[in-house]
GROMACS .gro file of C-alpha atoms in nm:
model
  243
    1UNK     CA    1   0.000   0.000   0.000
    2UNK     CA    2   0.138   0.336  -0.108
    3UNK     CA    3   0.033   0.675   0.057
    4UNK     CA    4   0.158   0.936   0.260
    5UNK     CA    5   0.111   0.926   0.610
    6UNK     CA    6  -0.243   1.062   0.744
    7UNK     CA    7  -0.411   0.946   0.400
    8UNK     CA    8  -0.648   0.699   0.549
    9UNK     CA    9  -0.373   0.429   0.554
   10UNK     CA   10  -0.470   0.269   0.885
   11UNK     CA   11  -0.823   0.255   0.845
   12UNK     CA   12  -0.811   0.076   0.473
   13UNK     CA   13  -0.512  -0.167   0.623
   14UNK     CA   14  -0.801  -0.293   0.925
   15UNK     CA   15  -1.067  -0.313   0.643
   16UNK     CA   16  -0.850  -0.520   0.453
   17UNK     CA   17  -0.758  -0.704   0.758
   18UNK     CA   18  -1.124  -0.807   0.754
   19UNK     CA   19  -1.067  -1.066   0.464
   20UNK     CA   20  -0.997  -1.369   0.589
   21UNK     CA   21  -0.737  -1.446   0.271
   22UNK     CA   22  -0.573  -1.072   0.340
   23UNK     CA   23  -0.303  -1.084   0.646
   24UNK     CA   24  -0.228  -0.695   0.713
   25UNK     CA   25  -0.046  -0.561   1.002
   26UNK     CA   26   0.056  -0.195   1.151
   27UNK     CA   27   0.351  -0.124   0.961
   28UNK     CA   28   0.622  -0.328   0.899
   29UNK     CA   29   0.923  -0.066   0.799
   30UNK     CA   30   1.095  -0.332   0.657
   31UNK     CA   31   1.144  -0.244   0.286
   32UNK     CA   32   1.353  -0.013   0.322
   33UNK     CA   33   1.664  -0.156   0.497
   34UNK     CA   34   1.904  -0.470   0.374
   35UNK     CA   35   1.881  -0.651   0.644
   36UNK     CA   36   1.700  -0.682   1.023
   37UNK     CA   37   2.014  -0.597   1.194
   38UNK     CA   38   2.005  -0.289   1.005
   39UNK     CA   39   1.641  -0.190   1.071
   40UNK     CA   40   1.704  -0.224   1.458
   41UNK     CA   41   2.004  -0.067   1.483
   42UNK     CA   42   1.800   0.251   1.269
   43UNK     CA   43   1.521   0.193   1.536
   44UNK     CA   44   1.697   0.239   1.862
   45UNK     CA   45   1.610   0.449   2.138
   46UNK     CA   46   1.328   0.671   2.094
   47UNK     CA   47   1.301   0.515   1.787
   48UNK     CA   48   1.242   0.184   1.907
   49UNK     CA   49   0.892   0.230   1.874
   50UNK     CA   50   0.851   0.131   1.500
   51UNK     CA   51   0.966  -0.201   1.564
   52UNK     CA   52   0.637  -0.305   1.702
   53UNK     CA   53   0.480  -0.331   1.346
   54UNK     CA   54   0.649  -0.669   1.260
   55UNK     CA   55   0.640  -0.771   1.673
   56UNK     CA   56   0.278  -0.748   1.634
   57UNK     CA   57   0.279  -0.961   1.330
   58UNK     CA   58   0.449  -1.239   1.434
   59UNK     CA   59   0.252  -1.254   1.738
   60UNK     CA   60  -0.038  -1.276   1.524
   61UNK     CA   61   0.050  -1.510   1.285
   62UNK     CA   62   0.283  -1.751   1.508
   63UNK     CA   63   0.006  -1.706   1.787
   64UNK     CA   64   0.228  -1.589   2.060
   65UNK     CA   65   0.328  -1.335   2.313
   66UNK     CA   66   0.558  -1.036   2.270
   67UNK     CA   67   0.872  -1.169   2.413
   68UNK     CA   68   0.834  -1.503   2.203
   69UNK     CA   69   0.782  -1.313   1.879
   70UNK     CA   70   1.080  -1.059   2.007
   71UNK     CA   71   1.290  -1.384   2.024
   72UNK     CA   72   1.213  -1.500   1.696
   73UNK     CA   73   1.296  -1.154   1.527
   74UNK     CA   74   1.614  -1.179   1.749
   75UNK     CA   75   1.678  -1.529   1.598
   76UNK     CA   76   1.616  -1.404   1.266
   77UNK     CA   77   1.867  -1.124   1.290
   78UNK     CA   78   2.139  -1.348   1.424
   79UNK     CA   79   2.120  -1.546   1.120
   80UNK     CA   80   2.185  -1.224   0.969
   81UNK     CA   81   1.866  -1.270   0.757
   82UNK     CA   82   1.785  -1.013   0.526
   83UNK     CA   83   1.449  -0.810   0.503
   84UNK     CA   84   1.357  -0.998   0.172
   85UNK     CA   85   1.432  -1.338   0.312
   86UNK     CA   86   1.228  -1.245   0.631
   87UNK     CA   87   0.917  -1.151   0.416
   88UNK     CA   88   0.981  -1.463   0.255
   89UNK     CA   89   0.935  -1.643   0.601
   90UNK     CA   90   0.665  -1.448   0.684
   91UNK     CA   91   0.497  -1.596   0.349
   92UNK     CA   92   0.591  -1.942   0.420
   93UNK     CA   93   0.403  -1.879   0.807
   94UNK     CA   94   0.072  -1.743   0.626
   95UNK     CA   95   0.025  -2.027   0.363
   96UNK     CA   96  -0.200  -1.892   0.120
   97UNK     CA   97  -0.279  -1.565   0.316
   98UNK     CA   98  -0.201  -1.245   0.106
   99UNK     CA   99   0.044  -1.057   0.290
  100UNK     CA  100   0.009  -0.639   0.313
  101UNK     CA  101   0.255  -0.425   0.348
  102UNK     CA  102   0.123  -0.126   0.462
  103UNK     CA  103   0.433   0.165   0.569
  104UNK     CA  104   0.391   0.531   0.442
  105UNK     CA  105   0.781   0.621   0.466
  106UNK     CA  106   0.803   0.385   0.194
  107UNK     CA  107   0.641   0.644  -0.062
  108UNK     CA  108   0.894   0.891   0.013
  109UNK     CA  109   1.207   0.698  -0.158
  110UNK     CA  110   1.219   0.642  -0.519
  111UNK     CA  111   1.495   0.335  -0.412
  112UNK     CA  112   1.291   0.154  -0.204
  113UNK     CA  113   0.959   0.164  -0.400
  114UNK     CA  114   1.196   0.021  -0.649
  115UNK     CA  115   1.353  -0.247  -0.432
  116UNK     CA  116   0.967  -0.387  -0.420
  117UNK     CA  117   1.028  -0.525  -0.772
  118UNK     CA  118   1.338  -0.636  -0.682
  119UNK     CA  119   1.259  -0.819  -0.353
  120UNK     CA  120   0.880  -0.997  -0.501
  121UNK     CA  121   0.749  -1.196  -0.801
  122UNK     CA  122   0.521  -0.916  -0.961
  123UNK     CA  123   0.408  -0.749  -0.632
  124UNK     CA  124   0.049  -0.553  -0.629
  125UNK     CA  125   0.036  -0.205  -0.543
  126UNK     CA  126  -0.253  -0.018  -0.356
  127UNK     CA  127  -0.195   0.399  -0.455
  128UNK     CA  128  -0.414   0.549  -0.176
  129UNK     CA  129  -0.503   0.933  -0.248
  130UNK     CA  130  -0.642   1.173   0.039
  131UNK     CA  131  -0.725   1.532  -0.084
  132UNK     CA  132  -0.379   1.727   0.059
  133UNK     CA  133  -0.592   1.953   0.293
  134UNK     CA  134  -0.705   1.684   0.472
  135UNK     CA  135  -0.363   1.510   0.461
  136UNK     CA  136  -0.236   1.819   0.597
  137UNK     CA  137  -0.451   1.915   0.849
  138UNK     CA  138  -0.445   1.556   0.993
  139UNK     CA  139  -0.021   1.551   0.991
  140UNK     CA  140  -0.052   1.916   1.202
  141UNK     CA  141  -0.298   1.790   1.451
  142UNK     CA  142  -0.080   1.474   1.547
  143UNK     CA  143   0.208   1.688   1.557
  144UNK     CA  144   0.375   1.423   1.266
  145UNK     CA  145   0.726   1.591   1.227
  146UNK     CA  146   0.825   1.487   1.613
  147UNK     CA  147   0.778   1.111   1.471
  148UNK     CA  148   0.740   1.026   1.106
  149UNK     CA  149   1.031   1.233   0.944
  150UNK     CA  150   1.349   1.142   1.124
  151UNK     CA  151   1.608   1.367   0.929
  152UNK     CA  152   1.700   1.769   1.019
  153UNK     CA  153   1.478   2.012   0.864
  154UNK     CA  154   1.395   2.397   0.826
  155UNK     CA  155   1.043   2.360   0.759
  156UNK     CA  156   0.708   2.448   0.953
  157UNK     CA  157   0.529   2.184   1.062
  158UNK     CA  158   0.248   2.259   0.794
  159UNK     CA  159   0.513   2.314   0.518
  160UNK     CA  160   0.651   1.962   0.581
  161UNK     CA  161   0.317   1.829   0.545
  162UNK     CA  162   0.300   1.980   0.248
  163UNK     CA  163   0.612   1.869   0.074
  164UNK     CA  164   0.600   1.529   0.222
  165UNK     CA  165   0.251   1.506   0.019
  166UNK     CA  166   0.346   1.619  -0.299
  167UNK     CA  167   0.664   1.429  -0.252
  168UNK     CA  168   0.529   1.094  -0.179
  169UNK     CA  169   0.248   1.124  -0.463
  170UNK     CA  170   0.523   1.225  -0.738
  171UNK     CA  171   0.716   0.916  -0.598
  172UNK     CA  172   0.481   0.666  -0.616
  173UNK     CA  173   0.336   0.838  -0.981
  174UNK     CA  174   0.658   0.814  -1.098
  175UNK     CA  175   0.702   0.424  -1.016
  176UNK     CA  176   0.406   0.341  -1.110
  177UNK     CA  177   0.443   0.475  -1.487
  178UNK     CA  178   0.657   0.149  -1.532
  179UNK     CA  179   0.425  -0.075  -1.372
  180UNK     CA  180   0.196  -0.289  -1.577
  181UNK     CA  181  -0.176  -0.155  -1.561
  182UNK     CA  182  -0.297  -0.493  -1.385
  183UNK     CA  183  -0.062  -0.481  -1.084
  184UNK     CA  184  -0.174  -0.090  -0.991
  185UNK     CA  185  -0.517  -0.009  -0.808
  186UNK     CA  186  -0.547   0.346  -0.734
  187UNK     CA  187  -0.765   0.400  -0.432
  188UNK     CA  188  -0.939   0.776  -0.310
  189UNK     CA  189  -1.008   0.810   0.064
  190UNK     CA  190  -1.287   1.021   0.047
  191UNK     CA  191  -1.447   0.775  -0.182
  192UNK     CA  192  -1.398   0.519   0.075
  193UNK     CA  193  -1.566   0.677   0.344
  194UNK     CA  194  -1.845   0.761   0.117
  195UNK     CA  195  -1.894   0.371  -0.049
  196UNK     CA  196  -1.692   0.186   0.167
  197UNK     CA  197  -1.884  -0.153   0.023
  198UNK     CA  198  -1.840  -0.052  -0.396
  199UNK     CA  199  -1.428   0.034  -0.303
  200UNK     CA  200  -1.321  -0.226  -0.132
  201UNK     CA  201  -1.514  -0.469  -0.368
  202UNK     CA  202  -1.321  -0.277  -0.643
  203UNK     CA  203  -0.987  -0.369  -0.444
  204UNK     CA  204  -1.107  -0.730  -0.413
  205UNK     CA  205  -1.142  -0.779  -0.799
  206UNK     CA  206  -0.837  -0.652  -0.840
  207UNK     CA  207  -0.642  -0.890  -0.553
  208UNK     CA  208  -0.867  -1.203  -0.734
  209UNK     CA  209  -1.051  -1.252  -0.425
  210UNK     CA  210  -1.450  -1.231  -0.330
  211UNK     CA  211  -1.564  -0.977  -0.153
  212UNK     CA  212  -1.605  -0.998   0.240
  213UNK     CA  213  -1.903  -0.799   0.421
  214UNK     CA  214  -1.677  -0.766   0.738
  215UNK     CA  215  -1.368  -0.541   0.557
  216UNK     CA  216  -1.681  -0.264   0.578
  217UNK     CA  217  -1.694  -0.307   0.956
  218UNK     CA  218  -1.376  -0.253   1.056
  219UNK     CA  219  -1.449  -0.217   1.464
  220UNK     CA  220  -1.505  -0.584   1.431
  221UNK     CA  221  -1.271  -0.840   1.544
  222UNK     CA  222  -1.002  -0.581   1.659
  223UNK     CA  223  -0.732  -0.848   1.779
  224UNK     CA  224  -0.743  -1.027   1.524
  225UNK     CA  225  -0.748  -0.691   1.293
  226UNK     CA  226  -0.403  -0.629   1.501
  227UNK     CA  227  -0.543  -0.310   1.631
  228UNK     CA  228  -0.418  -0.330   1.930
  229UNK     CA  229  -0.006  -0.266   2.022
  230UNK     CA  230   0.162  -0.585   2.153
  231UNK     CA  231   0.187  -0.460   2.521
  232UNK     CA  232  -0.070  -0.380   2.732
  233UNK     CA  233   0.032  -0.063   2.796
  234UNK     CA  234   0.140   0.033   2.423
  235UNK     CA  235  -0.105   0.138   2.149
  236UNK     CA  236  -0.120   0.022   1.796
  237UNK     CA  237   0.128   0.154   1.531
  238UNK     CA  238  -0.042   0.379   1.251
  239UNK     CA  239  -0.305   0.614   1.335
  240UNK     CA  240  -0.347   0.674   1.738
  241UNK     CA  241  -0.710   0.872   1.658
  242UNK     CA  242  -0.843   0.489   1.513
  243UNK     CA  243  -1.031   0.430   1.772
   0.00000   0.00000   0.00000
């Protein structure tokens, strides 16, 4: 799934988490590192926070606790696995489950959208499009730069919503020129909140999978939905106004 952040990117990731064939976490942030070693060492200290995307995951889909599932990424970065061979494990743990990779710093480098086609067999991509004054406006009120942009900056908060926007979009328009027509779905947010049942039906023909009444109620089946963070006292990753 490709989008800025505060484009609606939580809410469509628990609607598709609705699907029983769809498996789709908080975000993973793995995409854009080489290996796990890397991503945690990037992810230390205040940081450590976006870690819990893929914790959560492999809690869900190995049906454990936190410490188990922080063992197992622990394992997996001793083996000095990389972030493509730990998707590919991730695979082999869902079976025939579709696997969603929903992370919004991803739309903000032209290298790793490209490192999708290098990493998967003819990946599908979700373009998800919020009107950039409600983008904005959302990005202000969560006070965004303090967390999602990690680098040194002159810019108001509002002006860094701004240019992450248009960034991101020209990105992920960009890529998508040399993507085949079949493997792009472009999604509106608005339109989603307006006919939540004709959109995601759209996204389900275009996955090859039937529709599901429960993606349009996403409040439904929140654990299993991974809406929750994988401590008690944490809170999910993605959108803290969700609930």
């Amino acid at each position: 799934m490709l989008s800025p952040p505060r484009s609606g990117s939580t809410l469509l990731r628990v609607m598709l988490a609705g699907h029983p064939r769809l498996f789709a976490p908080p975000e993973l942030e793995l995409l854009s590192f080489n290996t796990l070693q890397e991503r945690s060492a990037a992810f230390s200290g205040r940081d450590s926070f976006w870690l819990e995307g893929a914790i959560r995951a492999v809690m869900e889909v190995r049906g454990c606790g936190p410490q188990e599932a922080r063992e197992i990424l622990a394992a997996c970065e001793e083996e000095e696995l990389t972030t493509a061979s730990f998707y590919g494990r991730l695979q082999e743990w869902l079976g025939e489950r579709i696997l969603v990779d929903k992370t919004p710093s991803y739309a903000l480098s032209p290298t790793v959208l490209r490192r999708a086609e290098e990493a998967f067999e003819e990946p599908l991509y979700l373009h998800l499009i919020r009107h950039p004054c409600g983008m904005i406006r959302s990005f202000e009120e969560a006070k965004l730069d303090q967390l999602f942009f990690r680098k040194e900056h002159c810019f108001s908060r509002r002006e860094l919503a701004e240019l992450i926007w248009l960034a991101s979009h020209r990105n992920v328009e960009e890529f998508l020129r040399e993507i085949p027509a079949h493997r792009q779905h472009w999604v509106r947010f608005e339109e989603l909140l307006r006919a939540p049942e004709e959109v995601l039906r759209g996204i389900c023909a275009f996955l090859g999978l039937e529709y599901h009444p429960a993606m349009a109620e996403p409040y439904q089946g929140g654990s299993a939905r991974m809406t929750d963070g994988p401590y008690a006292e944490s809170r999910m990753l993605g959108d803290v106004k969700f609930h």
